[in-house]
mmCIF file with all atom_site columns, C-alpha atoms in Angstrom:
data_model
loop_
_atom_site.group_PDB
_atom_site.id
_atom_site.type_symbol
_atom_site.label_atom_id
_atom_site.label_alt_id
_atom_site.label_comp_id
_atom_site.label_asym_id
_atom_site.label_entity_id
_atom_site.label_seq_id
_atom_site.pdbx_PDB_ins_code
_atom_site.Cartn_x
_atom_site.Cartn_y
_atom_site.Cartn_z
_atom_site.occupancy
_atom_site.B_iso_or_equiv
_atom_site.pdbx_formal_charge
_atom_site.auth_seq_id
_atom_site.auth_comp_id
_atom_site.auth_asym_id
_atom_site.auth_atom_id
_atom_site.pdbx_PDB_model_num
ATOM 1   C CA . MET B 1 1   ? 0.010   84.345 -18.852 1.00 51.00 ? 1   MET B CA 1
ATOM 2   C CA . SER B 1 2   ? -0.974  84.005 -22.472 1.00 57.00 ? 2   SER B CA 1
ATOM 3   C CA . ARG B 1 3   ? -3.415  81.962 -24.352 1.00 62.00 ? 3   ARG B CA 1
ATOM 4   C CA . LYS B 1 4   ? -2.689  80.482 -27.746 1.00 64.00 ? 4   LYS B CA 1
ATOM 5   C CA . THR B 1 5   ? -5.258  79.354 -30.229 1.00 65.00 ? 5   THR B CA 1
ATOM 6   C CA . VAL B 1 6   ? -4.358  77.509 -33.410 1.00 59.00 ? 6   VAL B CA 1
ATOM 7   C CA . TYR B 1 7   ? -6.586  77.786 -36.493 1.00 58.00 ? 7   TYR B CA 1
ATOM 8   C CA . LYS B 1 8   ? -6.141  75.910 -39.764 1.00 60.00 ? 8   LYS B CA 1
ATOM 9   C CA . LEU B 1 9   ? -7.687  77.564 -42.708 1.00 58.00 ? 9   LEU B CA 1
ATOM 10  C CA . PRO B 1 10  ? -8.675  75.185 -45.501 1.00 61.00 ? 10  PRO B CA 1
ATOM 11  C CA . VAL B 1 11  ? -8.232  77.740 -48.256 1.00 61.00 ? 11  VAL B CA 1
ATOM 12  C CA . ILE B 1 12  ? -4.721  78.737 -47.416 1.00 63.00 ? 12  ILE B CA 1
ATOM 13  C CA . GLU B 1 13  ? -3.683  75.432 -46.041 1.00 63.00 ? 13  GLU B CA 1
ATOM 14  C CA . LYS B 1 14  ? -1.666  77.091 -43.509 1.00 63.00 ? 14  LYS B CA 1
ATOM 15  C CA . ALA B 1 15  ? -1.975  77.109 -39.785 1.00 61.00 ? 15  ALA B CA 1
ATOM 16  C CA . ILE B 1 16  ? -2.354  80.411 -38.087 1.00 60.00 ? 16  ILE B CA 1
ATOM 17  C CA . VAL B 1 17  ? -1.513  80.811 -34.448 1.00 59.00 ? 17  VAL B CA 1
ATOM 18  C CA . LEU B 1 18  ? -3.276  83.583 -32.661 1.00 60.00 ? 18  LEU B CA 1
ATOM 19  C CA . GLU B 1 19  ? -1.978  84.533 -29.261 1.00 61.00 ? 19  GLU B CA 1
ATOM 20  C CA . SER B 1 20  ? -3.876  86.605 -26.806 1.00 58.00 ? 20  SER B CA 1
ATOM 21  C CA . LYS B 1 21  ? -2.801  87.785 -23.430 1.00 61.00 ? 21  LYS B CA 1
ATOM 22  C CA . MET B 1 22  ? -4.949  87.113 -20.389 1.00 57.00 ? 22  MET B CA 1
ATOM 23  C CA . PRO B 1 23  ? -5.959  90.079 -18.395 1.00 57.00 ? 23  PRO B CA 1
ATOM 24  C CA . ASN B 1 24  ? -4.189  90.662 -15.060 1.00 57.00 ? 24  ASN B CA 1
ATOM 25  C CA . ASP B 1 25  ? -7.266  89.717 -13.062 1.00 56.00 ? 25  ASP B CA 1
ATOM 26  C CA . GLY B 1 26  ? -6.076  86.073 -13.355 1.00 55.00 ? 26  GLY B CA 1
ATOM 27  C CA . ASN B 1 27  ? -3.963  86.614 -10.257 1.00 67.00 ? 27  ASN B CA 1
ATOM 28  C CA . ASN B 1 28  ? -7.073  87.743 -8.463  1.00 77.00 ? 28  ASN B CA 1
ATOM 29  C CA . LYS B 1 29  ? -8.813  84.568 -9.556  1.00 81.00 ? 29  LYS B CA 1
ATOM 30  C CA . ASP B 1 30  ? -5.949  82.488 -8.184  1.00 82.00 ? 30  ASP B CA 1
ATOM 31  C CA . GLU B 1 31  ? -6.111  84.375 -4.911  1.00 85.00 ? 31  GLU B CA 1
ATOM 32  C CA . LEU B 1 32  ? -9.895  84.054 -4.848  1.00 87.00 ? 32  LEU B CA 1
ATOM 33  C CA . LEU B 1 33  ? -9.622  80.343 -5.602  1.00 88.00 ? 33  LEU B CA 1
ATOM 34  C CA . GLU B 1 34  ? -7.076  79.890 -2.808  1.00 89.00 ? 34  GLU B CA 1
ATOM 35  C CA . THR B 1 35  ? -9.172  81.916 -0.357  1.00 90.00 ? 35  THR B CA 1
ATOM 36  C CA . VAL B 1 36  ? -12.336 79.961 -1.163  1.00 90.00 ? 36  VAL B CA 1
ATOM 37  C CA . SER B 1 37  ? -10.391 76.715 -0.914  1.00 90.00 ? 37  SER B CA 1
ATOM 38  C CA . LYS B 1 38  ? -9.071  77.668 2.536   1.00 92.00 ? 38  LYS B CA 1
ATOM 39  C CA . GLU B 1 39  ? -12.545 78.728 3.701   1.00 93.00 ? 39  GLU B CA 1
ATOM 40  C CA . LYS B 1 40  ? -14.094 75.466 2.497   1.00 91.00 ? 40  LYS B CA 1
ATOM 41  C CA . TYR B 1 41  ? -11.292 73.485 4.146   1.00 92.00 ? 41  TYR B CA 1
ATOM 42  C CA . LYS B 1 42  ? -11.800 75.369 7.423   1.00 93.00 ? 42  LYS B CA 1
ATOM 43  C CA . ARG B 1 43  ? -15.577 74.931 7.244   1.00 93.00 ? 43  ARG B CA 1
ATOM 44  C CA . GLY B 1 44  ? -15.140 71.200 6.563   1.00 92.00 ? 44  GLY B CA 1
ATOM 45  C CA . TRP B 1 45  ? -12.677 70.974 9.454   1.00 94.00 ? 45  TRP B CA 1
ATOM 46  C CA . ASP B 1 46  ? -15.051 72.825 11.792  1.00 94.00 ? 46  ASP B CA 1
ATOM 47  C CA . ASP B 1 47  ? -18.013 70.667 10.724  1.00 94.00 ? 47  ASP B CA 1
ATOM 48  C CA . ALA B 1 48  ? -16.012 67.474 11.258  1.00 93.00 ? 48  ALA B CA 1
ATOM 49  C CA . LEU B 1 49  ? -14.791 68.735 14.631  1.00 94.00 ? 49  LEU B CA 1
ATOM 50  C CA . LYS B 1 50  ? -18.349 69.623 15.669  1.00 94.00 ? 50  LYS B CA 1
ATOM 51  C CA . LYS B 1 51  ? -19.628 66.181 14.616  1.00 94.00 ? 51  LYS B CA 1
ATOM 52  C CA . TYR B 1 52  ? -16.725 64.507 16.415  1.00 94.00 ? 52  TYR B CA 1
ATOM 53  C CA . GLN B 1 53  ? -17.490 66.516 19.565  1.00 95.00 ? 53  GLN B CA 1
ATOM 54  C CA . GLU B 1 54  ? -21.164 65.503 19.361  1.00 95.00 ? 54  GLU B CA 1
ATOM 55  C CA . ASP B 1 55  ? -20.149 61.848 18.982  1.00 94.00 ? 55  ASP B CA 1
ATOM 56  C CA . VAL B 1 56  ? -17.798 62.100 21.967  1.00 94.00 ? 56  VAL B CA 1
ATOM 57  C CA . ASP B 1 57  ? -20.519 63.784 24.053  1.00 94.00 ? 57  ASP B CA 1
ATOM 58  C CA . HIS B 1 58  ? -22.964 61.041 23.079  1.00 95.00 ? 58  HIS B CA 1
ATOM 59  C CA . LEU B 1 59  ? -20.447 58.337 24.075  1.00 95.00 ? 59  LEU B CA 1
ATOM 60  C CA . CYS B 1 60  ? -19.695 60.088 27.376  1.00 95.00 ? 60  CYS B CA 1
ATOM 61  C CA . GLN B 1 61  ? -23.397 60.322 28.137  1.00 96.00 ? 61  GLN B CA 1
ATOM 62  C CA . GLY B 1 62  ? -23.771 56.595 27.425  1.00 94.00 ? 62  GLY B CA 1
ATOM 63  C CA . LEU B 1 63  ? -20.806 55.809 29.682  1.00 95.00 ? 63  LEU B CA 1
ATOM 64  C CA . ARG B 1 64  ? -22.251 57.953 32.480  1.00 96.00 ? 64  ARG B CA 1
ATOM 65  C CA . LYS B 1 65  ? -25.552 56.071 32.234  1.00 96.00 ? 65  LYS B CA 1
ATOM 66  C CA . ALA B 1 66  ? -23.698 52.745 32.275  1.00 95.00 ? 66  ALA B CA 1
ATOM 67  C CA . ILE B 1 67  ? -21.690 53.800 35.344  1.00 96.00 ? 67  ILE B CA 1
ATOM 68  C CA . GLU B 1 68  ? -24.848 54.885 37.164  1.00 96.00 ? 68  GLU B CA 1
ATOM 69  C CA . GLY B 1 69  ? -26.494 51.573 36.257  1.00 95.00 ? 69  GLY B CA 1
ATOM 70  C CA . LEU B 1 70  ? -23.499 49.644 37.587  1.00 95.00 ? 70  LEU B CA 1
ATOM 71  C CA . LYS B 1 71  ? -23.496 51.669 40.805  1.00 94.00 ? 71  LYS B CA 1
ATOM 72  C CA . GLN B 1 72  ? -27.207 50.929 41.245  1.00 94.00 ? 72  GLN B CA 1
ATOM 73  C CA . GLU B 1 73  ? -26.617 47.230 40.620  1.00 94.00 ? 73  GLU B CA 1
ATOM 74  C CA . ARG B 1 74  ? -23.682 47.195 43.062  1.00 91.00 ? 74  ARG B CA 1
ATOM 75  C CA . ASP B 1 75  ? -25.887 48.770 45.746  1.00 89.00 ? 75  ASP B CA 1
ATOM 76  C CA . ASN B 1 76  ? -28.653 46.241 45.065  1.00 89.00 ? 76  ASN B CA 1
ATOM 77  C CA . VAL B 1 77  ? -26.222 43.320 45.318  1.00 88.00 ? 77  VAL B CA 1
ATOM 78  C CA . TRP B 1 78  ? -24.745 44.735 48.527  1.00 84.00 ? 78  TRP B CA 1
ATOM 79  C CA . ASP B 1 79  ? -28.218 45.154 50.044  1.00 85.00 ? 79  ASP B CA 1
ATOM 80  C CA . ARG B 1 80  ? -29.132 41.580 49.134  1.00 84.00 ? 80  ARG B CA 1
ATOM 81  C CA . CYS B 1 81  ? -25.878 40.147 50.469  1.00 83.00 ? 81  CYS B CA 1
ATOM 82  C CA . GLU B 1 82  ? -25.352 42.339 53.536  1.00 83.00 ? 82  GLU B CA 1
ATOM 83  C CA . LYS B 1 83  ? -27.447 40.208 55.893  1.00 81.00 ? 83  LYS B CA 1
ATOM 84  C CA . GLU B 1 84  ? -25.821 37.015 54.656  1.00 84.00 ? 84  GLU B CA 1
ATOM 85  C CA . ILE B 1 85  ? -22.355 38.528 55.052  1.00 82.00 ? 85  ILE B CA 1
ATOM 86  C CA . ILE B 1 86  ? -23.177 39.546 58.634  1.00 84.00 ? 86  ILE B CA 1
ATOM 87  C CA . LYS B 1 87  ? -24.437 36.031 59.388  1.00 85.00 ? 87  LYS B CA 1
ATOM 88  C CA . LEU B 1 88  ? -21.266 34.565 57.891  1.00 84.00 ? 88  LEU B CA 1
ATOM 89  C CA . VAL B 1 89  ? -19.012 36.898 59.899  1.00 85.00 ? 89  VAL B CA 1
ATOM 90  C CA . LEU B 1 90  ? -20.855 36.051 63.116  1.00 87.00 ? 90  LEU B CA 1
ATOM 91  C CA . ALA B 1 91  ? -20.643 32.311 62.392  1.00 87.00 ? 91  ALA B CA 1
ATOM 92  C CA . VAL B 1 92  ? -16.902 32.546 61.733  1.00 87.00 ? 92  VAL B CA 1
ATOM 93  C CA . ALA B 1 93  ? -16.356 34.613 64.887  1.00 85.00 ? 93  ALA B CA 1
ATOM 94  C CA . LYS B 1 94  ? -18.457 32.209 66.945  1.00 86.00 ? 94  LYS B CA 1
ATOM 95  C CA . LYS B 1 95  ? -16.476 29.236 65.648  1.00 84.00 ? 95  LYS B CA 1
ATOM 96  C CA . ALA B 1 96  ? -13.156 30.994 66.280  1.00 81.00 ? 96  ALA B CA 1
ATOM 97  C CA . VAL B 1 97  ? -14.171 31.864 69.844  1.00 79.00 ? 97  VAL B CA 1
ATOM 98  C CA . TYR B 1 98  ? -15.445 28.323 70.417  1.00 77.00 ? 98  TYR B CA 1
ATOM 99  C CA . GLU B 1 99  ? -12.164 26.860 69.130  1.00 74.00 ? 99  GLU B CA 1
ATOM 100 C CA . GLU B 1 100 ? -10.148 29.200 71.344  1.00 72.00 ? 100 GLU B CA 1
ATOM 101 C CA . VAL B 1 101 ? -12.284 28.435 74.396  1.00 67.00 ? 101 VAL B CA 1
ATOM 102 C CA . SER B 1 102 ? -12.084 24.703 73.674  1.00 68.00 ? 102 SER B CA 1
ATOM 103 C CA . LYS B 1 103 ? -8.278  24.801 73.498  1.00 69.00 ? 103 LYS B CA 1
ATOM 104 C CA . ASP B 1 104 ? -7.661  27.086 76.458  1.00 68.00 ? 104 ASP B CA 1
ATOM 105 C CA . SER B 1 105 ? -10.779 26.514 78.544  1.00 65.00 ? 105 SER B CA 1
ATOM 106 C CA . GLY B 1 106 ? -8.709  25.690 81.635  1.00 66.00 ? 106 GLY B CA 1
ATOM 107 C CA . LYS B 1 107 ? -6.825  28.973 81.397  1.00 71.00 ? 107 LYS B CA 1
ATOM 108 C CA . ILE B 1 108 ? -10.018 30.946 80.809  1.00 70.00 ? 108 ILE B CA 1
ATOM 109 C CA . ILE B 1 109 ? -11.775 29.331 83.758  1.00 69.00 ? 109 ILE B CA 1
ATOM 110 C CA . GLU B 1 110 ? -8.692  29.852 85.904  1.00 70.00 ? 110 GLU B CA 1
ATOM 111 C CA . ARG B 1 111 ? -8.659  33.567 85.048  1.00 74.00 ? 111 ARG B CA 1
ATOM 112 C CA . VAL B 1 112 ? -12.378 33.898 85.844  1.00 69.00 ? 112 VAL B CA 1
ATOM 113 C CA . VAL B 1 113 ? -12.021 32.135 89.204  1.00 69.00 ? 113 VAL B CA 1
ATOM 114 C CA . VAL B 1 114 ? -8.854  34.053 90.194  1.00 71.00 ? 114 VAL B CA 1
ATOM 115 C CA . GLU B 1 115 ? -10.550 37.334 89.326  1.00 73.00 ? 115 GLU B CA 1
ATOM 116 C CA . ALA B 1 116 ? -13.625 36.379 91.357  1.00 68.00 ? 116 ALA B CA 1
ATOM 117 C CA . ILE B 1 117 ? -11.490 35.344 94.347  1.00 67.00 ? 117 ILE B CA 1
ATOM 118 C CA . ASN B 1 118 ? -9.415  38.537 94.164  1.00 68.00 ? 118 ASN B CA 1
ATOM 119 C CA . LYS B 1 119 ? -12.561 40.679 94.196  1.00 67.00 ? 119 LYS B CA 1
ATOM 120 C CA . VAL B 1 120 ? -13.703 39.149 97.474  1.00 63.00 ? 120 VAL B CA 1
ATOM 121 C CA . LYS B 1 121 ? -10.277 38.475 98.997  1.00 60.00 ? 121 LYS B CA 1
ATOM 122 C CA . GLU B 1 122 ? -10.920 40.313 102.259 1.00 61.00 ? 122 GLU B CA 1
ATOM 123 C CA . ASN B 1 123 ? -14.117 38.352 102.865 1.00 59.00 ? 123 ASN B CA 1
ATOM 124 C CA . LYS B 1 124 ? -14.319 34.683 103.697 1.00 64.00 ? 124 LYS B CA 1
ATOM 125 C CA . ILE B 1 125 ? -15.321 32.478 100.784 1.00 61.00 ? 125 ILE B CA 1
ATOM 126 C CA . LEU B 1 126 ? -17.280 29.525 101.943 1.00 61.00 ? 126 LEU B CA 1
ATOM 127 C CA . LYS B 1 127 ? -18.082 27.746 98.706  1.00 74.00 ? 127 LYS B CA 1
ATOM 128 C CA . LEU B 1 128 ? -17.085 28.005 95.062  1.00 74.00 ? 128 LEU B CA 1
ATOM 129 C CA . TYR B 1 129 ? -19.634 26.428 92.681  1.00 79.00 ? 129 TYR B CA 1
ATOM 130 C CA . LEU B 1 130 ? -18.299 25.234 89.310  1.00 80.00 ? 130 LEU B CA 1
ATOM 131 C CA . ASN B 1 131 ? -19.257 22.975 86.450  1.00 81.00 ? 131 ASN B CA 1
ATOM 132 C CA . PRO B 1 132 ? -17.891 19.440 87.067  1.00 82.00 ? 132 PRO B CA 1
ATOM 133 C CA . GLU B 1 133 ? -15.677 19.630 83.961  1.00 80.00 ? 133 GLU B CA 1
ATOM 134 C CA . ASP B 1 134 ? -14.247 22.946 85.177  1.00 76.00 ? 134 ASP B CA 1
ATOM 135 C CA . VAL B 1 135 ? -13.503 21.468 88.622  1.00 75.00 ? 135 VAL B CA 1
ATOM 136 C CA . GLU B 1 136 ? -11.463 18.682 87.010  1.00 75.00 ? 136 GLU B CA 1
ATOM 137 C CA . GLU B 1 137 ? -9.485  21.166 84.917  1.00 74.00 ? 137 GLU B CA 1
ATOM 138 C CA . LEU B 1 138 ? -8.837  23.461 87.891  1.00 72.00 ? 138 LEU B CA 1
ATOM 139 C CA . LYS B 1 139 ? -7.307  20.758 90.039  1.00 70.00 ? 139 LYS B CA 1
ATOM 140 C CA . GLY B 1 140 ? -3.559  21.242 90.010  1.00 63.00 ? 140 GLY B CA 1
ATOM 141 C CA . LEU B 1 141 ? -3.780  24.904 89.009  1.00 66.00 ? 141 LEU B CA 1
ATOM 142 C CA . LYS B 1 142 ? -2.919  27.849 91.235  1.00 61.00 ? 142 LYS B CA 1
ATOM 143 C CA . ILE B 1 143 ? -6.591  28.252 92.204  1.00 64.00 ? 143 ILE B CA 1
ATOM 144 C CA . THR B 1 144 ? -6.400  25.219 94.430  1.00 62.00 ? 144 THR B CA 1
ATOM 145 C CA . GLU B 1 145 ? -3.444  26.894 96.180  1.00 64.00 ? 145 GLU B CA 1
ATOM 146 C CA . LEU B 1 146 ? -5.572  30.003 96.760  1.00 62.00 ? 146 LEU B CA 1
ATOM 147 C CA . LEU B 1 147 ? -8.331  27.859 98.191  1.00 64.00 ? 147 LEU B CA 1
ATOM 148 C CA . ARG B 1 148 ? -5.891  25.952 100.438 1.00 62.00 ? 148 ARG B CA 1
ATOM 149 C CA . ASP B 1 149 ? -4.801  29.266 101.996 1.00 63.00 ? 149 ASP B CA 1
ATOM 150 C CA . ASN B 1 150 ? -8.397  29.812 103.034 1.00 62.00 ? 150 ASN B CA 1
ATOM 151 C CA . GLU B 1 151 ? -9.283  26.769 105.137 1.00 64.00 ? 151 GLU B CA 1
ATOM 152 C CA . ASP B 1 152 ? -13.026 27.403 105.070 1.00 65.00 ? 152 ASP B CA 1
ATOM 153 C CA . SER B 1 153 ? -13.177 27.367 101.262 1.00 70.00 ? 153 SER B CA 1
ATOM 154 C CA . GLU B 1 154 ? -14.076 24.492 99.032  1.00 74.00 ? 154 GLU B CA 1
ATOM 155 C CA . MET B 1 155 ? -14.811 23.820 95.327  1.00 75.00 ? 155 MET B CA 1
ATOM 156 C CA . ILE B 1 156 ? -18.160 22.182 94.698  1.00 79.00 ? 156 ILE B CA 1
ATOM 157 C CA . SER B 1 157 ? -19.239 20.514 91.438  1.00 81.00 ? 157 SER B CA 1
ATOM 158 C CA . ASP B 1 158 ? -22.674 21.600 90.279  1.00 83.00 ? 158 ASP B CA 1
ATOM 159 C CA . ILE B 1 159 ? -24.102 20.321 86.996  1.00 82.00 ? 159 ILE B CA 1
ATOM 160 C CA . ASP B 1 160 ? -26.537 23.256 86.898  1.00 84.00 ? 160 ASP B CA 1
ATOM 161 C CA . ILE B 1 161 ? -23.601 25.673 86.454  1.00 80.00 ? 161 ILE B CA 1
ATOM 162 C CA . SER B 1 162 ? -22.514 26.271 82.844  1.00 78.00 ? 162 SER B CA 1
ATOM 163 C CA . ARG B 1 163 ? -18.894 25.885 81.814  1.00 75.00 ? 163 ARG B CA 1
ATOM 164 C CA . GLY B 1 164 ? -16.871 29.016 82.495  1.00 70.00 ? 164 GLY B CA 1
ATOM 165 C CA . VAL B 1 165 ? -19.323 30.316 85.128  1.00 74.00 ? 165 VAL B CA 1
ATOM 166 C CA . VAL B 1 166 ? -18.338 30.609 88.795  1.00 71.00 ? 166 VAL B CA 1
ATOM 167 C CA . GLY B 1 167 ? -20.787 30.806 91.674  1.00 74.00 ? 167 GLY B CA 1
ATOM 168 C CA . LEU B 1 168 ? -19.458 32.250 94.966  1.00 66.00 ? 168 LEU B CA 1
ATOM 169 C CA . LEU B 1 169 ? -21.020 31.924 98.395  1.00 65.00 ? 169 LEU B CA 1
ATOM 170 C CA . GLN B 1 170 ? -19.343 34.234 100.889 1.00 64.00 ? 170 GLN B CA 1
ATOM 171 C CA . ILE B 1 171 ? -19.799 35.714 104.319 1.00 60.00 ? 171 ILE B CA 1
ATOM 172 C CA . VAL B 1 172 ? -19.173 39.431 104.600 1.00 57.00 ? 172 VAL B CA 1
ATOM 173 C CA . GLY B 1 173 ? -17.771 40.944 107.798 1.00 54.00 ? 173 GLY B CA 1
ATOM 174 C CA . TYR B 1 174 ? -17.097 37.673 109.616 1.00 48.00 ? 174 TYR B CA 1
#
């Protein structure tokens, strides 16, 4: 690479061009400039990456705190609502059972009475105590046939007996 300098001398009125050659260490300067440029670029990249990583860590820490706060709030809400949920479930179950018993009360009572009679089949049953509403529903069912087979048996209405409950009076070893 060369360097040219132009001088105009007023006395001669001519322009003189002086040319000088640059020393060879110019290539070294280019290499040095490129090396420094790469180092600065890498340092800038590393600094930006480090700052980015710090920002990401800060965001992750904030998200972790938010998640823990939400978990705590969820547990608090569950604790506050748990008793109410249990009450609601029990009320729904109670209503469902009541509806089922209301629809099929005759069948339920029949099953209870048949089971009670079968348990004491070998013994003589003298009296079967039932709620008056249950007695009306049992008439015409197969329980009356079971009682007809045993001549000493009879169904008695008793208002002190709750619906679905059967009282048996029996003699053992007769």
